[in-house]
């Protein structure tokens, strides 16, 4: 089995897009925490570096959405860097480049100072030595006030699965399949058989059981890169934050906006215990234990500039947001780990009404909101709920993105690609500094019914021609024809949202 510095490199990772890495999203996390964003104003030039960029999709999408930014991706796998470069070339992107080098080699290179550094899925899969290099590089590359995004595996979520992880990697070591991901599905079957036989050392109740079920459904490429590294080690949040601090990186906040508000996600008794802890990493740890966290997306800053409370308040209101779902489909409630939150309030409806025609500043909802007035406080309160329910996203103001159409055409074609390096990015680049998730069926509909007038038969023909056997996006067990009919009927309202985002 091939490894670089203990990291599994025999097969490519899967194609992924991380919306939390967008500059607008990271700026929003900073604003929420009362920290100045690295970009002095929208439209100003900025630099962005991703360490361990994999197939490079996140960076390529961000480069297409932000022509004023310069992006660099670093990865130890030549095949992935070649893929990332070929996507950038096909989309005509000139503001992104990909370097084939390890963290150790990158440490010895001259790298331009950046406003943003990101590392998603790297820290807790590499050796301790490389983890040190990762934090040291982030500190060295970031400008003062720059933001560092870190996505990593955490405890306690993985603790019950440790025996399973060890078994998977040992079993895979005995399998010489050319694609180890396929072998890992076989190893998962062994695990399941052991569980059914009542093996006492494999606790698979509750959260661990649902994580195992998720693993069974995961692509082989994910399983291989998750489990076949010599240094798989989820960490507690205190360890990650301590290490960041040692490298001059202060914790700013979580990029996981759905989990940000304790009163939304923790039960009353849990909240009382969490709130009684001193603010900082210890409180985060107690919170993580309540939530059973298995992955964190944290944002840190190098020499953060703290804003006064009044400036922080005004910065939050000046943020731009976009709808993530058609307004007609919105239900003003959401399931959270603590139960349900309900926010069907005039302010929430005013926000979604204002965003229906495209992204706008939160504060400008007052001007567009119709007869009912709401206060700034009302807007900020319902914004938290809308973010928790993933109904809105932080974005940049509208801008030109000349390479977006070429990138979007590639992504629409990729939905039917046989190449796993292309398949799976169900997104389109907008004119708001980021890309939006678009269901696979809608990617097909954009090609087959660009004017919005789709007939089910025509869509079926288009899908057959594209070699799509099942309805992309049909839920498990849902009748395919019914899913297709429902999808086609709702297309005009979803298309309206895409138009508001400048995608169609
Ligand atoms: C799980 S993948 C995540 C890729 C990407 N960030 C994403 O979210 O799709 C981790 C990536 O880190 C790269 N990597 C691992 N060890 C590395 C090292 N020492 N130096 C540079 N890249 C490394 C791997 O090649 C792999 O592409």
Coordinates of N, CA and C in Angstrom, one line a residue, residues 311-428:
X311 N -19.0 48.5 16.7 CA -18.5 48.2 15.4 C -18.8 46.7 15.0
X312 N -18.7 45.8 16.0 CA -19.0 44.4 15.7 C -20.5 44.3 15.3
X313 N -21.3 44.9 16.1 CA -22.8 44.9 15.8 C -23.1 45.4 14.4
X314 N -22.4 46.5 14.0 CA -22.7 47.0 12.7 C -22.1 46.2 11.6
X315 N -20.9 45.5 11.9 CA -20.3 44.6 10.9 C -21.3 43.4 10.6
X316 N -21.9 43.0 11.7 CA -22.8 41.8 11.5 C -24.0 42.2 10.6
X317 N -24.5 43.4 10.8 CA -25.7 43.9 10.0 C -25.3 44.2 8.6
X318 N -24.0 44.5 8.4 CA -23.5 44.8 7.0 C -23.2 43.6 6.2
X319 N -23.3 42.4 6.8 CA -23.0 41.2 6.0 C -24.0 40.9 5.0
X320 N -23.6 40.3 3.9 CA -24.5 39.9 2.8 C -24.9 38.5 2.9
X321 N -26.1 38.1 2.6 CA -26.6 36.8 2.7 C -27.4 36.4 1.4
X322 N -27.5 35.1 1.2 CA -28.3 34.6 0.0 C -29.1 33.4 0.5
X323 N -30.3 33.3 -0.1 CA -31.1 32.1 0.2 C -30.5 30.8 -0.3
X324 N -30.6 29.7 0.4 CA -30.1 28.4 -0.1 C -31.3 27.5 -0.5
X325 N -32.5 28.0 -0.4 CA -33.6 27.2 -0.8 C -34.7 28.2 -1.4
X326 N -35.5 27.7 -2.4 CA -36.5 28.6 -2.9 C -37.4 29.1 -1.8
X327 N -37.8 30.3 -1.8 CA -38.6 30.9 -0.7 C -39.9 30.1 -0.5
X328 N -40.5 29.7 -1.6 CA -41.8 29.1 -1.5 C -41.7 27.7 -0.7
X329 N -40.5 27.1 -0.7 CA -40.3 25.8 -0.1 C -39.9 25.9 1.4
X330 N -39.7 27.2 1.8 CA -39.2 27.3 3.2 C -40.2 27.0 4.3
X331 N -39.8 26.2 5.2 CA -40.6 25.9 6.4 C -39.7 26.6 7.6
X332 N -40.4 27.4 8.3 CA -39.6 28.2 9.3 C -39.4 27.4 10.6
X333 N -38.8 26.3 10.5 CA -38.4 25.5 11.6 C -37.3 24.5 11.2
X334 N -36.6 24.0 12.2 CA -35.5 23.1 11.9 C -35.3 22.1 13.1
X335 N -34.9 20.9 12.7 CA -34.5 19.9 13.7 C -33.1 20.1 14.1
X336 N -32.9 20.1 15.4 CA -31.5 20.3 15.9 C -31.2 19.1 16.9
X337 N -30.0 19.0 17.4 CA -29.7 17.9 18.3 C -30.5 18.0 19.6
X338 N -31.0 19.2 19.9 CA -31.8 19.3 21.1 C -33.3 19.3 20.9
X339 N -33.8 19.1 19.7 CA -35.2 19.1 19.4 C -35.5 19.9 18.2
X340 N -36.5 20.8 18.3 CA -36.9 21.6 17.1 C -36.8 23.1 17.5
X341 N -36.4 23.9 16.5 CA -36.5 25.4 16.8 C -37.5 25.9 15.8
X342 N -38.4 26.8 16.2 CA -39.4 27.4 15.3 C -39.2 28.9 15.3
X343 N -39.2 29.4 14.1 CA -38.9 30.9 13.9 C -39.8 31.5 12.9
X344 N -41.0 31.1 12.8 CA -42.0 31.7 11.9 C -42.4 33.1 12.4
X345 N -41.5 34.1 12.2 CA -41.7 35.4 12.8 C -41.7 36.4 11.6
X346 N -42.3 37.6 11.8 CA -42.3 38.6 10.7 C -40.9 38.9 10.2
X347 N -39.9 39.0 11.2 CA -38.5 39.3 10.8 C -38.0 38.2 9.9
X348 N -38.2 37.0 10.2 CA -37.7 35.9 9.3 C -38.3 35.9 7.9
X349 N -39.6 36.2 7.9 CA -40.3 36.3 6.6 C -39.7 37.6 5.8
X350 N -39.5 38.7 6.5 CA -38.9 39.9 5.9 C -37.5 39.6 5.3
X351 N -36.7 38.8 6.0 CA -35.4 38.4 5.5 C -35.5 37.6 4.2
X352 N -36.3 36.6 4.2 CA -36.4 35.7 3.1 C -37.1 36.4 1.9
X353 N -38.0 37.4 2.2 CA -38.6 38.1 1.1 C -37.6 39.0 0.4
X354 N -36.7 39.7 1.3 CA -35.7 40.6 0.7 C -34.7 39.8 -0.1
X355 N -34.4 38.5 0.3 CA -33.3 37.8 -0.4 C -33.9 37.1 -1.6
X356 N -35.2 37.1 -1.8 CA -35.8 36.3 -2.9 C -35.2 36.8 -4.3
X357 N -34.9 38.1 -4.4 CA -34.5 38.6 -5.7 C -33.0 38.6 -5.8
X358 N -32.3 38.0 -4.8 CA -30.8 38.0 -4.9 C -30.2 38.4 -3.5
X359 N -28.9 38.1 -3.4 CA -28.2 38.4 -2.1 C -28.4 39.9 -1.8
X360 N -28.5 40.2 -0.5 CA -28.4 41.6 -0.1 C -27.9 41.7 1.4
X361 N -27.6 42.9 1.8 CA -27.1 43.2 3.2 C -28.2 42.9 4.1
X362 N -27.9 42.3 5.3 CA -28.9 42.1 6.3 C -29.7 43.4 6.6
X363 N -28.9 44.5 6.8 CA -29.5 45.7 7.2 C -30.5 46.3 6.2
X364 N -30.2 46.0 4.9 CA -31.1 46.5 3.9 C -32.5 45.8 3.9
X365 N -32.7 44.8 4.7 CA -34.0 44.2 4.8 C -35.0 45.2 5.3
X366 N -34.5 46.1 6.1 CA -35.4 47.2 6.6 C -36.1 47.9 5.5
X367 N -35.3 48.2 4.5 CA -35.8 49.0 3.4 C -36.7 48.2 2.5
X368 N -36.4 46.9 2.4 CA -37.2 46.1 1.5 C -38.3 45.3 2.1
X369 N -38.4 45.4 3.5 CA -39.2 44.4 4.2 C -40.7 44.7 4.2
X370 N -41.2 45.8 3.5 CA -42.6 46.0 3.5 C -43.1 46.8 4.7
X371 N -44.3 46.7 5.0 CA -44.9 47.6 6.0 C -44.4 47.3 7.5
X372 N -44.2 46.0 7.8 CA -43.9 45.7 9.2 C -42.5 46.0 9.5
X373 N -42.2 46.8 10.5 CA -40.9 47.2 10.9 C -40.3 46.1 11.8
X374 N -39.1 45.8 11.7 CA -38.5 45.0 12.7 C -37.2 45.7 13.1
X375 N -36.7 45.4 14.3 CA -35.5 46.0 14.8 C -34.2 45.3 14.3
X376 N -33.1 45.9 14.4 CA -31.8 45.2 14.1 C -31.7 43.9 14.9
X377 N -32.0 44.0 16.2 CA -31.9 42.8 17.0 C -32.8 41.7 16.5
X378 N -34.0 42.0 16.0 CA -34.9 41.0 15.5 C -34.2 40.3 14.3
X379 N -33.6 41.1 13.4 CA -32.9 40.6 12.2 C -31.8 39.6 12.6
X380 N -31.0 40.1 13.6 CA -29.8 39.2 13.9 C -30.3 37.9 14.6
X381 N -31.4 38.0 15.3 CA -31.9 36.8 16.0 C -32.5 35.8 14.9
X382 N -33.2 36.3 14.0 CA -33.8 35.3 13.0 C -32.7 34.9 12.0
X383 N -31.7 35.7 11.8 CA -30.6 35.3 11.0 C -29.9 34.0 11.5
X384 N -29.7 34.0 12.9 CA -29.1 32.8 13.5 C -29.9 31.6 13.2
X385 N -31.3 31.8 13.3 CA -32.1 30.6 13.1 C -32.1 30.2 11.7
X386 N -32.1 31.1 10.7 CA -32.1 30.8 9.3 C -30.7 30.1 9.0
X387 N -29.6 30.6 9.6 CA -28.3 29.9 9.4 C -28.3 28.5 10.0
X388 N -28.9 28.4 11.1 CA -29.0 27.1 11.8 C -29.7 26.1 10.9
X389 N -30.8 26.6 10.3 CA -31.6 25.7 9.4 C -31.0 25.5 8.0
X390 N -29.8 26.1 7.8 CA -29.1 26.1 6.5 C -30.0 26.7 5.4
X391 N -30.9 27.6 5.7 CA -31.7 28.2 4.7 C -31.1 29.5 4.1
X392 N -30.1 30.0 4.7 CA -29.4 31.2 4.1 C -27.9 30.9 4.3
X393 N -27.1 31.6 3.5 CA -25.6 31.4 3.4 C -25.0 32.8 3.4
X394 N -23.8 33.0 4.1 CA -23.1 34.2 4.0 C -22.4 34.3 2.6
X395 N -22.5 35.5 2.0 CA -22.0 35.6 0.6 C -21.3 37.0 0.5
X396 N -20.7 37.2 -0.7 CA -20.2 38.5 -1.0 C -21.3 39.3 -1.8
X397 N -21.2 40.6 -1.9 CA -22.1 41.3 -2.8 C -21.9 40.9 -4.2
X398 N -22.9 41.2 -5.0 CA -22.9 40.7 -6.4 C -21.6 41.3 -7.1
X399 N -21.0 40.4 -7.9 CA -19.7 40.8 -8.6 C -19.7 40.1 -9.9
X400 N -18.8 40.5 -10.8 CA -18.6 39.8 -12.0 C -17.8 38.6 -11.8
X401 N -18.1 37.5 -12.5 CA -17.3 36.3 -12.4 C -17.2 35.7 -13.8
X402 N -16.3 36.2 -14.7 CA -16.3 35.9 -16.1 C -16.1 34.4 -16.4
X403 N -15.4 33.7 -15.5 CA -15.1 32.3 -15.7 C -16.2 31.4 -15.2
X404 N -17.2 31.9 -14.5 CA -18.2 31.1 -13.9 C -19.0 30.3 -14.9
X405 N -19.4 30.9 -16.0 CA -20.2 30.0 -17.0 C -19.4 28.8 -17.5
X406 N -18.1 29.0 -17.8 CA -17.3 27.8 -18.2 C -17.2 26.8 -17.1
X407 N -17.0 27.2 -15.9 CA -16.9 26.3 -14.8 C -18.2 25.5 -14.6
X408 N -19.3 26.3 -14.7 CA -20.7 25.7 -14.5 C -21.0 24.7 -15.5
X409 N -20.6 25.0 -16.8 CA -20.9 24.0 -17.9 C -20.1 22.7 -17.6
X410 N -18.9 22.8 -17.1 CA -18.1 21.6 -16.7 C -18.8 20.8 -15.7
X411 N -19.3 21.6 -14.7 CA -19.9 20.9 -13.5 C -21.2 20.2 -14.0
X412 N -21.9 20.8 -14.9 CA -23.2 20.2 -15.4 C -22.9 18.9 -16.2
X413 N -21.8 19.0 -17.0 CA -21.5 17.8 -17.7 C -21.0 16.7 -16.8
X414 N -20.3 17.1 -15.7 CA -19.7 16.1 -14.8 C -20.7 15.3 -14.1
X415 N -21.9 15.7 -14.0 CA -22.9 14.9 -13.2 C -23.1 13.5 -13.8
X416 N -22.8 13.4 -15.1 CA -23.0 12.1 -15.7 C -21.6 11.4 -16.0
X417 N -20.6 12.0 -15.5 CA -19.2 11.4 -15.8 C -19.0 10.1 -15.1
X418 N -18.3 9.2 -15.8 CA -17.9 7.9 -15.2 C -16.7 8.1 -14.3
X419 N -16.0 9.2 -14.4 CA -14.7 9.5 -13.7 C -15.1 10.0 -12.3
X420 N -14.7 9.2 -11.2 CA -15.1 9.7 -9.9 C -14.4 11.0 -9.5
X421 N -13.3 11.4 -10.2 CA -12.7 12.7 -9.9 C -13.5 13.8 -10.3
X422 N -14.5 13.6 -11.2 CA -15.4 14.6 -11.7 C -16.8 14.6 -11.1
X423 N -17.2 13.4 -10.8 CA -18.6 13.2 -10.3 C -18.7 13.6 -8.9
X424 N -19.8 14.2 -8.5 CA -20.0 14.4 -7.1 C -20.0 15.9 -6.7
X425 N -19.5 16.8 -7.6 CA -19.6 18.2 -7.2 C -20.9 18.7 -7.7
X426 N -21.9 18.7 -6.9 CA -23.3 19.1 -7.3 C -23.4 20.6 -6.9
X427 N -22.8 21.4 -7.7 CA -22.8 22.9 -7.3 C -22.7 23.7 -8.6
X428 N -23.0 25.0 -8.5 CA -22.8 25.9 -9.5 C -22.2 27.2 -8.9

